[in-house]
Amino acid sequence: MPQLIKIKSLYEISLNWVEKHLFILATTHNGPPERMKRRKFIAENLSYHCCQLILNHILDKSKQKCMWTHKITLLEMLGDDNTKVVDLTKLGRMYIDDLFQLYRVLFISKITNVYRLGINCYIPEDDRQYLGEINIKMYTMLRYMRNLRWVTLNSIANLAMVRTLGAYAQHLEYLDVSRSYKIFDDAAPALLLIENIDLEHLCESDLKRLQVRTTPCANKLKFINFSKTLLGAKGAFICLKYAPNLKSLGGPSNGFSTSELVSLVQPSDKLLKLNLVSLMDGRLLEKDAENIPIICPALEEVSISAAYIPSLHLLQPISKLTLDMDYKAWGDDIWNYTRAKGELLKELIFKNNINGPIELGWFVDVTPNLEVLTVCLECHYPSDCFGNWDHLKTADIVVRTSKCLMDFTLHSPVLENLNIWFEPSIRDINSYEYKCINDDLLMIIMIEGGLSKLKKLIINKCSVGPAGVDCLLIHCTDLCCLGCLREWENFTEEDIDELKTRVIKSNWELDLIYIQYTDGSYVYV
């Protein structure tokens, strides 16, 4: 049976009751005088540490399921100049009305001493005309947030925000402004350089000769993400040259190739070694790849299109690899690379892999040390013809047959987190073979010794019913998360309600997921 929920301390129980009471207050509509009165009462009776713990719990999507309006109201009640973390990125994307209310709360609550600020927005084109005016309020706040170290401003950042961070956030280490449509090449010098320079009229040789003073955060920055913005090669060149401790430029960009720029940024008279640990690029040409082991000796993670797999042979051994398969089959190239360097891989992610499944039989033997895997699998080899993934703990797999799922689970003895998708091939798009993932299959797997270490199981479409769930509860003693129950054909709404009641009465530490949205977020039972 699953683990029992541990008895909380009196302190934790008290915090939980306070949180529930505050949530009730947040859902009632009151005017500004009443809200200010509550803020004053909380400030006088709750310590900073308690307020921050409650606030962190509220802003954790997996624990708190309430509307944006209520969360922002709770931030207004609990936040003050002692608040250190306001990270809203776990909650999904907010809209422009919520963004306006958030700015208002940050301003009136004087939340200026934060070291972690995370805002993730979705701004439709019709609303973009209002964003500039709304952002004005944030410019002043950023000038006072001088302790910022971790900042995410997805979809909302502009030149003024980036320039303010460069001038005032002297401890800044992490900056993510992805999907911000107002970010151009001039954002990089605004962030990193004290002098104003016009990149538009500078050529490559001019950029190499450029000698200017840098902002205080230039030597501290380790991560900058400009993906899905309009920043081009010149802006990325500035980042690589003037942020010496930079470890990653974030996700791939259409405006530049990082692998190409690491060679271009080299001065003519000496070797400039970069501290890049992660290289996320759309392409990796062989002429650029052969220079990377010398220029980026600390490289550990690479993300590229699968069309450039041959270039990987020229790199130093890496532990994390992400390949965009582009819905094509690249089995031969993957075999050639993993046969040579697969033993060193610990994390391997295949994106858009549905049309090019990987044969499980040879794949296990060439990547024996994997710990994290995302892949579409097929299995034609006999089960006793290949070895085990003795270190694999997290897997997100797409399968098409029950044999493939059984062989995978039986050859992954320490698997803890498993996400299963059943996807038929294109020619069998209306196939009902997902029904093969049923109670009998789970029982056979567990009788054979599979899934004994399982903690989290997500199956997106199957025919598992109450008998299969009972078998999981008995066999998987560490199980703490199970879903997506709505997608299970033989598990009815009555079964879901009965299981929820059973979990509560038994005091099990078990989260039940009802459904998963396309953005990856969950709705819990």
Coordinates of C-alpha atoms in Angstrom, one line a residue:
M1 CA 0.0 0.0 0.0
P2 CA 1.1 3.6 -0.5
Q3 CA 3.0 5.4 2.3
L4 CA 1.0 7.1 5.0
I5 CA 0.9 10.8 5.3
K6 CA 3.3 11.8 8.1
I7 CA 1.9 13.5 11.1
K8 CA 2.7 17.2 10.8
S9 CA 4.2 19.3 13.6
L10 CA 2.0 21.7 15.4
Y11 CA 3.7 24.5 13.6
E12 CA 2.9 23.0 10.2
I13 CA -0.7 22.3 11.2
S14 CA -1.1 25.9 12.4
L15 CA 0.3 27.3 9.1
N16 CA -2.2 25.1 7.2
W17 CA -5.1 26.5 9.1
V18 CA -3.9 30.0 8.7
E19 CA -3.5 29.4 5.0
K20 CA -7.1 28.1 4.7
H21 CA -8.5 31.0 6.6
L22 CA -6.6 33.5 4.3
F23 CA -7.8 31.7 1.2
I24 CA -11.4 32.2 2.4
L25 CA -10.7 35.9 3.0
A26 CA -9.2 36.2 -0.5
T27 CA -12.4 34.8 -2.1
T28 CA -14.6 37.5 -0.5
H29 CA -14.9 40.8 -2.2
N30 CA -13.9 43.7 0.0
G31 CA -12.9 47.3 -0.7
P32 CA -9.4 48.8 -0.3
P33 CA -9.9 50.0 3.3
E34 CA -10.8 46.4 4.4
R35 CA -7.9 44.9 2.5
M36 CA -5.4 47.4 4.0
K37 CA -6.8 46.6 7.5
R38 CA -6.2 42.9 6.9
R39 CA -2.6 43.5 5.6
K40 CA -1.8 45.5 8.7
F41 CA -3.2 42.8 11.0
I42 CA -1.2 40.1 9.2
A43 CA 2.0 42.2 9.3
E44 CA 1.6 42.6 13.1
N45 CA 0.8 39.0 13.9
L46 CA 2.7 36.8 11.4
S47 CA 6.4 36.6 11.1
Y48 CA 8.2 37.1 7.7
H49 CA 9.1 33.4 7.7
C50 CA 5.5 32.3 8.1
C51 CA 4.3 34.7 5.4
Q52 CA 6.9 33.4 2.9
L53 CA 6.1 29.8 3.6
I54 CA 2.4 30.3 3.1
L55 CA 3.0 32.4 0.0
N56 CA 5.3 29.8 -1.5
H57 CA 2.7 27.1 -0.9
I58 CA -0.1 29.2 -2.4
L59 CA 2.0 29.9 -5.6
D60 CA 2.7 26.2 -6.0
K61 CA 0.3 25.1 -8.7
S62 CA 0.3 21.4 -7.7
K63 CA -0.9 22.2 -4.2
Q64 CA -3.2 25.2 -4.7
K65 CA -6.0 25.2 -7.2
C66 CA -7.6 28.7 -7.3
M67 CA -8.1 31.6 -9.7
W68 CA -5.4 34.1 -10.6
T69 CA -7.4 36.9 -8.9
H70 CA -7.4 35.0 -5.6
K71 CA -3.7 34.3 -5.8
I72 CA -2.9 38.0 -6.4
T73 CA -5.1 39.0 -3.6
L74 CA -3.2 36.6 -1.3
L75 CA 0.0 38.1 -2.5
E76 CA -1.3 41.5 -1.5
M77 CA -2.2 40.3 1.9
L78 CA 1.1 38.5 2.6
G79 CA 3.6 40.4 0.6
D80 CA 5.8 43.3 2.0
D81 CA 9.3 44.6 1.8
N82 CA 10.5 41.3 3.6
T83 CA 9.2 39.1 0.8
K84 CA 12.1 37.3 -0.9
V85 CA 10.4 35.1 -3.6
V86 CA 7.6 35.9 -6.0
D87 CA 7.7 33.2 -8.5
L88 CA 4.5 32.8 -10.6
T89 CA 5.9 30.7 -13.4
K90 CA 4.5 27.4 -12.0
L91 CA 1.0 28.6 -12.3
G92 CA 0.8 28.7 -16.1
R93 CA 0.4 31.9 -18.2
M94 CA -1.5 34.9 -17.0
Y95 CA -3.3 37.4 -19.1
I96 CA -2.9 41.1 -19.4
D97 CA -5.6 42.0 -16.8
D98 CA -3.9 39.8 -14.2
L99 CA -0.6 41.3 -15.1
F100 CA -1.9 44.8 -14.4
Q101 CA -3.2 43.6 -11.0
L102 CA 0.1 42.0 -10.2
Y103 CA 2.0 45.2 -10.9
R104 CA -0.4 47.1 -8.7
V105 CA 0.1 44.6 -5.8
L106 CA 3.9 44.7 -6.2
F107 CA 3.7 48.5 -6.0
I108 CA 1.3 49.1 -3.1
S109 CA 2.8 46.3 -1.0
K110 CA 6.4 47.6 -1.7
I111 CA 7.7 44.2 -2.6
T112 CA 11.2 45.4 -3.5
N113 CA 13.6 43.0 -1.7
V114 CA 12.9 39.9 -3.8
Y115 CA 15.8 37.9 -5.1
R116 CA 13.5 35.7 -7.3
L117 CA 10.9 37.2 -9.6
G118 CA 9.0 35.0 -12.1
I119 CA 6.2 36.2 -14.4
N120 CA 4.9 34.1 -17.3
C121 CA 2.3 35.7 -19.6
Y122 CA 0.2 35.1 -22.7
I123 CA -0.3 38.3 -24.6
P124 CA -2.6 38.0 -27.7
E125 CA -1.9 40.4 -30.5
D126 CA -5.0 42.4 -29.8
D127 CA -3.7 43.1 -26.2
R128 CA -0.2 44.1 -27.2
Q129 CA -1.1 47.7 -27.7
Y130 CA -1.8 48.0 -23.9
L131 CA 1.4 46.2 -22.7
G132 CA 3.7 49.2 -23.1
E133 CA 1.5 51.4 -20.9
I134 CA 1.1 48.7 -18.3
N135 CA 4.8 48.0 -18.1
I136 CA 5.6 51.6 -17.2
K137 CA 4.6 50.9 -13.6
M138 CA 7.1 48.0 -13.5
Y139 CA 10.1 50.2 -14.5
T140 CA 10.1 52.0 -11.2
M141 CA 9.7 48.7 -9.3
L142 CA 12.7 47.2 -11.0
R143 CA 14.9 50.1 -10.0
Y144 CA 14.3 49.3 -6.4
M145 CA 14.6 45.5 -6.8
R146 CA 18.4 45.6 -6.4
N147 CA 18.7 42.1 -4.9
L148 CA 17.4 40.3 -7.9
R149 CA 19.3 37.1 -8.9
W150 CA 16.7 35.1 -10.8
V151 CA 14.3 36.9 -13.2
T152 CA 11.7 35.5 -15.6
L153 CA 9.7 37.9 -17.7
N154 CA 8.2 35.7 -20.4
S155 CA 6.3 37.6 -23.2
I156 CA 6.4 40.9 -21.5
A157 CA 10.0 42.2 -21.4
N158 CA 11.2 45.2 -23.5
L159 CA 14.3 47.3 -23.9
A160 CA 13.5 49.5 -21.0
M161 CA 13.1 46.6 -18.6
V162 CA 16.3 44.9 -19.7
R163 CA 18.3 48.2 -19.5
T164 CA 16.9 48.8 -15.9
L165 CA 18.0 45.3 -14.9
G166 CA 21.4 45.8 -16.3
A167 CA 21.9 49.1 -14.4
Y168 CA 20.4 48.2 -11.0
A169 CA 20.3 44.4 -10.6
Q170 CA 24.0 43.9 -9.9
H171 CA 23.6 40.4 -8.6
L172 CA 21.6 39.1 -11.5
E173 CA 22.5 35.5 -12.5
Y174 CA 19.5 34.2 -14.4
L175 CA 17.4 36.1 -17.0
D176 CA 14.6 34.6 -19.1
V177 CA 12.8 36.9 -21.5
S178 CA 11.7 34.3 -24.0
R179 CA 8.7 35.0 -26.3
S180 CA 9.0 38.7 -25.7
Y181 CA 8.2 40.4 -29.0
K182 CA 9.8 43.7 -28.0
I183 CA 13.3 42.2 -27.6
F184 CA 15.7 43.0 -30.4
D185 CA 19.5 43.1 -30.9
D186 CA 19.8 46.3 -28.8
A187 CA 18.6 44.4 -25.7
A188 CA 22.0 42.7 -25.3
P189 CA 24.2 45.8 -25.0
A190 CA 21.4 47.5 -22.9
L191 CA 21.8 44.6 -20.4
L192 CA 25.6 44.2 -20.4
L193 CA 27.2 47.4 -21.5
I194 CA 27.4 50.8 -19.8
E195 CA 27.9 52.8 -23.1
N196 CA 25.2 53.1 -25.7
I197 CA 26.2 51.5 -29.0
D198 CA 24.4 51.2 -32.3
L199 CA 24.7 47.5 -33.3
E200 CA 23.0 48.2 -36.6
H201 CA 26.0 49.9 -38.1
L202 CA 28.7 47.6 -36.7
C203 CA 30.1 44.7 -38.7
E204 CA 31.7 41.5 -37.3
S205 CA 35.2 43.0 -37.3
D206 CA 33.9 46.1 -35.5
L207 CA 32.3 43.9 -32.8
K208 CA 35.5 42.0 -32.2
R209 CA 37.5 45.2 -31.7
L210 CA 34.9 46.8 -29.5
Q211 CA 36.2 47.6 -26.0
V212 CA 33.6 49.0 -23.6
R213 CA 32.8 49.0 -19.9
T214 CA 30.3 46.4 -18.7
T215 CA 27.4 46.6 -16.2
P216 CA 27.7 45.1 -12.7
C217 CA 25.7 42.0 -13.6
A218 CA 27.8 41.1 -16.7
N219 CA 30.3 39.1 -14.7
K220 CA 27.5 37.4 -12.6
L221 CA 25.1 36.3 -15.4
K222 CA 25.1 32.5 -15.9
F223 CA 21.9 32.0 -17.9
I224 CA 20.2 34.3 -20.5
N225 CA 17.3 33.0 -22.6
F226 CA 16.4 35.0 -25.7
S227 CA 14.6 32.2 -27.5
K228 CA 11.5 33.1 -29.6
T229 CA 12.5 36.8 -29.5
L230 CA 13.8 39.0 -32.4
L231 CA 17.3 39.0 -31.0
G232 CA 19.8 38.3 -33.8
A233 CA 23.4 37.2 -34.2
K234 CA 24.9 40.6 -33.1
G235 CA 23.0 40.6 -29.8
A236 CA 24.0 37.0 -29.1
F237 CA 27.7 37.9 -30.0
I238 CA 27.6 40.6 -27.3
C239 CA 26.3 38.1 -24.7
L240 CA 29.0 35.6 -25.5
K241 CA 31.8 38.2 -25.4
Y242 CA 30.8 40.3 -22.4
A243 CA 29.3 37.8 -20.1
P244 CA 32.4 35.6 -19.3
N245 CA 30.6 33.3 -16.9
L246 CA 27.6 32.6 -19.1
K247 CA 26.7 28.9 -19.1
S248 CA 23.7 28.9 -21.5
L249 CA 21.9 31.1 -24.0
G250 CA 18.7 29.3 -23.5
G251 CA 16.7 27.5 -26.1
P252 CA 17.3 27.5 -29.9
S253 CA 16.7 30.8 -31.8
N254 CA 15.8 31.5 -35.4
G255 CA 18.0 34.7 -35.3
F256 CA 21.4 33.1 -34.7
S257 CA 23.3 29.9 -34.3
T258 CA 25.2 29.6 -31.0
S259 CA 27.6 26.9 -32.3
E260 CA 28.6 29.3 -35.1
L261 CA 29.0 32.3 -32.9
V262 CA 31.4 30.6 -30.4
S263 CA 33.9 30.5 -33.3
L264 CA 33.2 34.0 -34.5
V265 CA 33.6 35.5 -31.1
Q266 CA 37.2 34.4 -30.9
P267 CA 39.8 37.2 -31.0
S268 CA 42.6 37.0 -33.6
D269 CA 45.5 37.0 -31.2
K270 CA 44.5 34.4 -28.5
L271 CA 42.0 31.7 -27.6
L272 CA 38.9 32.8 -25.7
K273 CA 37.5 29.8 -23.8
L274 CA 33.8 30.0 -22.9
N275 CA 32.1 28.6 -19.9
L276 CA 29.1 27.3 -21.8
V277 CA 27.7 24.1 -20.3
S278 CA 24.6 23.9 -22.4
L279 CA 24.3 24.4 -26.2
M280 CA 20.7 24.6 -27.5
D281 CA 20.8 25.2 -31.2
G282 CA 18.7 24.4 -34.3
R283 CA 21.7 23.3 -36.2
L284 CA 25.3 22.1 -35.6
L285 CA 27.6 22.2 -38.7
E286 CA 30.7 20.0 -38.7
K287 CA 33.0 23.0 -39.3
D288 CA 31.6 24.6 -36.1
A289 CA 31.4 21.3 -34.1
E290 CA 35.1 20.6 -34.4
N291 CA 36.0 23.8 -32.6
I292 CA 33.6 23.4 -29.7
P293 CA 35.8 21.0 -27.6
I294 CA 38.5 23.6 -27.5
I295 CA 36.4 26.7 -27.1
C296 CA 33.8 25.2 -24.7
P297 CA 35.6 22.5 -22.7
A298 CA 32.9 22.4 -20.0
L299 CA 30.0 21.5 -22.4
E300 CA 27.7 18.9 -20.9
E301 CA 24.3 19.3 -22.6
V302 CA 23.4 19.6 -26.3
S303 CA 20.0 20.2 -28.0
I304 CA 19.9 20.1 -31.8
S305 CA 18.0 18.9 -34.8
A306 CA 18.5 15.2 -35.5
A307 CA 19.6 16.1 -39.0
Y308 CA 23.0 17.1 -37.5
I309 CA 23.7 13.9 -35.5
P310 CA 26.9 13.2 -37.5
S311 CA 28.3 16.5 -36.1
L312 CA 28.0 15.1 -32.6
H313 CA 30.9 12.7 -33.2
L314 CA 33.2 15.8 -33.2
L315 CA 32.1 17.0 -29.8
Q316 CA 33.6 15.9 -26.5
P317 CA 31.5 13.3 -24.5
I318 CA 28.3 14.8 -23.2
S319 CA 25.8 13.6 -20.6
K320 CA 22.6 15.2 -21.8
L321 CA 21.3 15.1 -25.3
T322 CA 18.0 16.4 -26.9
L323 CA 17.2 15.6 -30.5
D324 CA 14.4 17.1 -32.6
M325 CA 13.4 14.2 -34.8
D326 CA 11.1 16.4 -37.0
Y327 CA 8.7 13.4 -37.4
K328 CA 11.3 11.5 -39.4
A329 CA 13.3 8.3 -38.9
W330 CA 16.9 8.8 -37.9
G331 CA 17.5 5.3 -36.6
D332 CA 20.8 4.7 -38.4
D333 CA 22.4 8.0 -37.3
I334 CA 21.2 7.4 -33.7
W335 CA 22.7 3.9 -33.7
N336 CA 26.0 5.1 -35.0
Y337 CA 26.3 7.8 -32.4
T338 CA 25.0 5.8 -29.4
R339 CA 27.2 2.9 -30.3
A340 CA 30.3 5.2 -30.0
K341 CA 29.3 7.4 -27.1
G342 CA 26.0 6.1 -25.7
E343 CA 27.6 4.8 -22.5
L344 CA 28.3 8.3 -21.3
L345 CA 24.7 9.6 -21.8
K346 CA 22.6 10.0 -18.7
E347 CA 19.7 12.0 -20.1
L348 CA 18.3 11.5 -23.6
I349 CA 15.2 13.3 -25.0
F350 CA 13.7 12.7 -28.4
K351 CA 11.2 15.3 -29.6
N352 CA 8.7 14.8 -32.4
N353 CA 9.6 11.2 -32.4
I354 CA 6.3 9.6 -33.2
N355 CA 7.2 8.6 -36.8
G356 CA 10.6 7.3 -36.1
P357 CA 10.3 4.8 -33.1
I358 CA 13.6 3.5 -31.7
E359 CA 14.1 -0.3 -31.4
L360 CA 14.3 -1.1 -27.7
G361 CA 16.4 -4.2 -28.2
W362 CA 19.6 -2.5 -29.3
F363 CA 18.8 0.8 -27.7
V364 CA 19.2 -0.6 -24.1
D365 CA 22.6 -2.1 -24.8
V366 CA 24.2 1.1 -26.3
T367 CA 22.8 3.5 -23.6
P368 CA 23.2 1.4 -20.4
N369 CA 23.7 4.4 -18.0
L370 CA 20.6 6.4 -18.9
E371 CA 18.7 8.0 -15.9
V372 CA 16.1 10.1 -17.9
L373 CA 14.5 9.2 -21.2
T374 CA 11.8 10.5 -23.5
V375 CA 11.3 8.4 -26.6
C376 CA 8.9 6.6 -28.9
L377 CA 9.7 2.9 -28.7
E378 CA 9.1 -0.3 -30.6
C379 CA 10.3 -3.8 -29.8
H380 CA 10.8 -6.7 -32.1
Y381 CA 13.7 -8.4 -30.3
P382 CA 13.0 -11.4 -27.9
S383 CA 12.9 -10.1 -24.3
D384 CA 15.9 -12.2 -23.2
C385 CA 18.2 -10.8 -25.9
F386 CA 19.1 -7.5 -24.3
G387 CA 20.2 -6.1 -21.0
N388 CA 18.7 -3.7 -18.4
W389 CA 18.6 0.1 -17.8
D390 CA 19.9 -0.3 -14.2
H391 CA 19.9 3.5 -13.6
L392 CA 16.8 4.6 -15.4
K393 CA 14.5 6.4 -13.0
T394 CA 12.4 8.8 -15.1
A395 CA 10.8 7.9 -18.5
D396 CA 8.2 9.5 -20.8
I397 CA 7.5 6.9 -23.5
V398 CA 5.2 6.4 -26.5
V399 CA 4.4 2.7 -27.2
R400 CA 2.2 0.9 -29.8
T401 CA 2.0 -2.6 -28.4
S402 CA 1.7 -4.3 -25.0
K403 CA 4.9 -6.3 -25.7
C404 CA 6.9 -3.1 -25.9
L405 CA 5.5 -1.7 -22.7
M406 CA 6.1 -5.0 -20.9
D407 CA 9.7 -5.4 -22.1
F408 CA 10.4 -1.8 -21.2
T409 CA 9.2 -2.0 -17.6
L410 CA 10.8 -5.4 -17.0
H411 CA 14.2 -4.1 -18.2
S412 CA 14.0 -0.9 -16.1
P413 CA 14.2 -2.3 -12.5
V414 CA 14.6 1.0 -10.7
L415 CA 12.0 3.1 -12.6
E416 CA 10.4 5.7 -10.4
N417 CA 8.5 8.1 -12.7
L418 CA 6.7 6.7 -15.7
N419 CA 4.6 8.6 -18.2
I420 CA 3.0 6.3 -20.9
W421 CA 1.3 7.4 -24.1
F422 CA -0.2 5.0 -26.5
E423 CA 0.0 6.3 -30.1
P424 CA -0.8 4.1 -33.1
S425 CA 1.0 4.6 -36.3
I426 CA -0.5 7.0 -38.8
R427 CA -2.0 4.3 -40.9
D428 CA -3.7 2.9 -37.9
I429 CA -4.8 6.2 -36.5
N430 CA -8.3 4.9 -35.4
S431 CA -6.8 1.8 -33.8
Y432 CA -8.2 0.6 -30.5
E433 CA -5.0 -1.3 -29.5
Y434 CA -4.7 1.0 -26.5
K435 CA -7.1 -1.5 -24.9
C436 CA -4.1 -3.8 -24.5
I437 CA -2.9 -1.7 -21.6
N438 CA -5.3 -3.2 -19.1
D439 CA -5.6 -4.9 -15.7
D440 CA -4.1 -8.2 -17.0
L441 CA -1.1 -6.5 -18.5
L442 CA -0.3 -4.6 -15.2
M443 CA -0.7 -7.8 -13.2
I444 CA 1.7 -9.8 -15.4
I445 CA 4.3 -7.0 -15.3
M446 CA 4.1 -6.9 -11.5
I447 CA 4.1 -10.6 -11.1
E448 CA 7.3 -10.6 -13.2
G449 CA 8.8 -8.1 -10.8
G450 CA 8.4 -4.9 -12.8
L451 CA 7.5 -1.4 -11.4
S452 CA 8.5 -2.3 -7.8
K453 CA 10.2 1.1 -7.2
L454 CA 7.4 3.1 -8.9
K455 CA 6.5 6.5 -7.4
K456 CA 4.6 8.2 -10.2
L457 CA 2.5 6.6 -12.9
I458 CA 0.8 8.6 -15.7
I459 CA -1.1 6.7 -18.4
N460 CA -2.9 8.9 -20.8
K461 CA -5.2 6.4 -22.5
C462 CA -5.8 2.8 -21.5
S463 CA -8.3 0.2 -20.3
V464 CA -7.1 -0.2 -16.8
G465 CA -9.9 -0.6 -14.3
P466 CA -10.3 -0.9 -10.5
A467 CA -8.6 -4.3 -10.4
G468 CA -5.5 -2.9 -12.0
V469 CA -5.4 0.0 -9.6
D470 CA -5.8 -2.3 -6.6
C471 CA -2.8 -4.3 -7.9
L472 CA -0.7 -1.1 -8.2
L473 CA -1.6 0.0 -4.7
I474 CA -0.6 -3.4 -3.3
H475 CA 2.6 -3.9 -5.3
C476 CA 4.0 -0.3 -5.5
T477 CA 4.6 0.6 -1.9
D478 CA 6.2 4.0 -2.8
L479 CA 3.5 5.1 -5.2
C480 CA 2.6 8.7 -4.5
C481 CA 1.0 9.9 -7.8
L482 CA -1.5 8.2 -10.2
G483 CA -3.3 9.4 -13.3
C484 CA -4.8 10.4 -15.7
L485 CA -7.9 8.7 -14.3
R486 CA -10.5 10.3 -16.6
E487 CA -8.7 8.8 -19.7
W488 CA -8.9 5.3 -18.3
E489 CA -11.8 3.6 -20.2
N490 CA -12.7 1.1 -17.5
F491 CA -12.3 3.5 -14.6
T492 CA -15.6 5.3 -14.1
E493 CA -16.4 8.5 -12.3
E494 CA -17.9 6.4 -9.4
D495 CA -14.6 4.5 -9.3
I496 CA -12.7 7.8 -9.1
D497 CA -14.8 9.1 -6.2
E498 CA -14.5 5.8 -4.4
L499 CA -10.7 5.8 -4.8
K500 CA -10.5 9.4 -3.5
T501 CA -12.6 8.5 -0.5
R502 CA -10.3 5.5 0.1
V503 CA -7.2 7.6 -0.1
I504 CA -8.5 10.1 2.4
K505 CA -9.8 7.5 4.9
S506 CA -6.5 5.5 4.7
N507 CA -4.5 8.6 5.1
W508 CA -2.3 7.7 2.1
E509 CA 0.2 10.1 0.6
L510 CA -1.2 9.6 -2.9
D511 CA -2.1 12.4 -5.4
L512 CA -4.8 11.4 -8.0
I513 CA -4.6 13.2 -11.3
Y514 CA -7.9 13.6 -13.1
I515 CA -6.8 14.9 -16.5
Q516 CA -3.7 16.5 -18.1
Y517 CA -4.0 19.6 -20.3
T518 CA -2.0 20.1 -23.5
D519 CA 0.4 22.6 -21.8
G520 CA 1.4 19.8 -19.4
S521 CA -0.5 21.0 -16.4
Y522 CA -2.7 18.7 -14.3
V523 CA -6.1 18.8 -12.7
Y524 CA -6.1 16.8 -9.5
V525 CA -9.1 14.8 -8.1

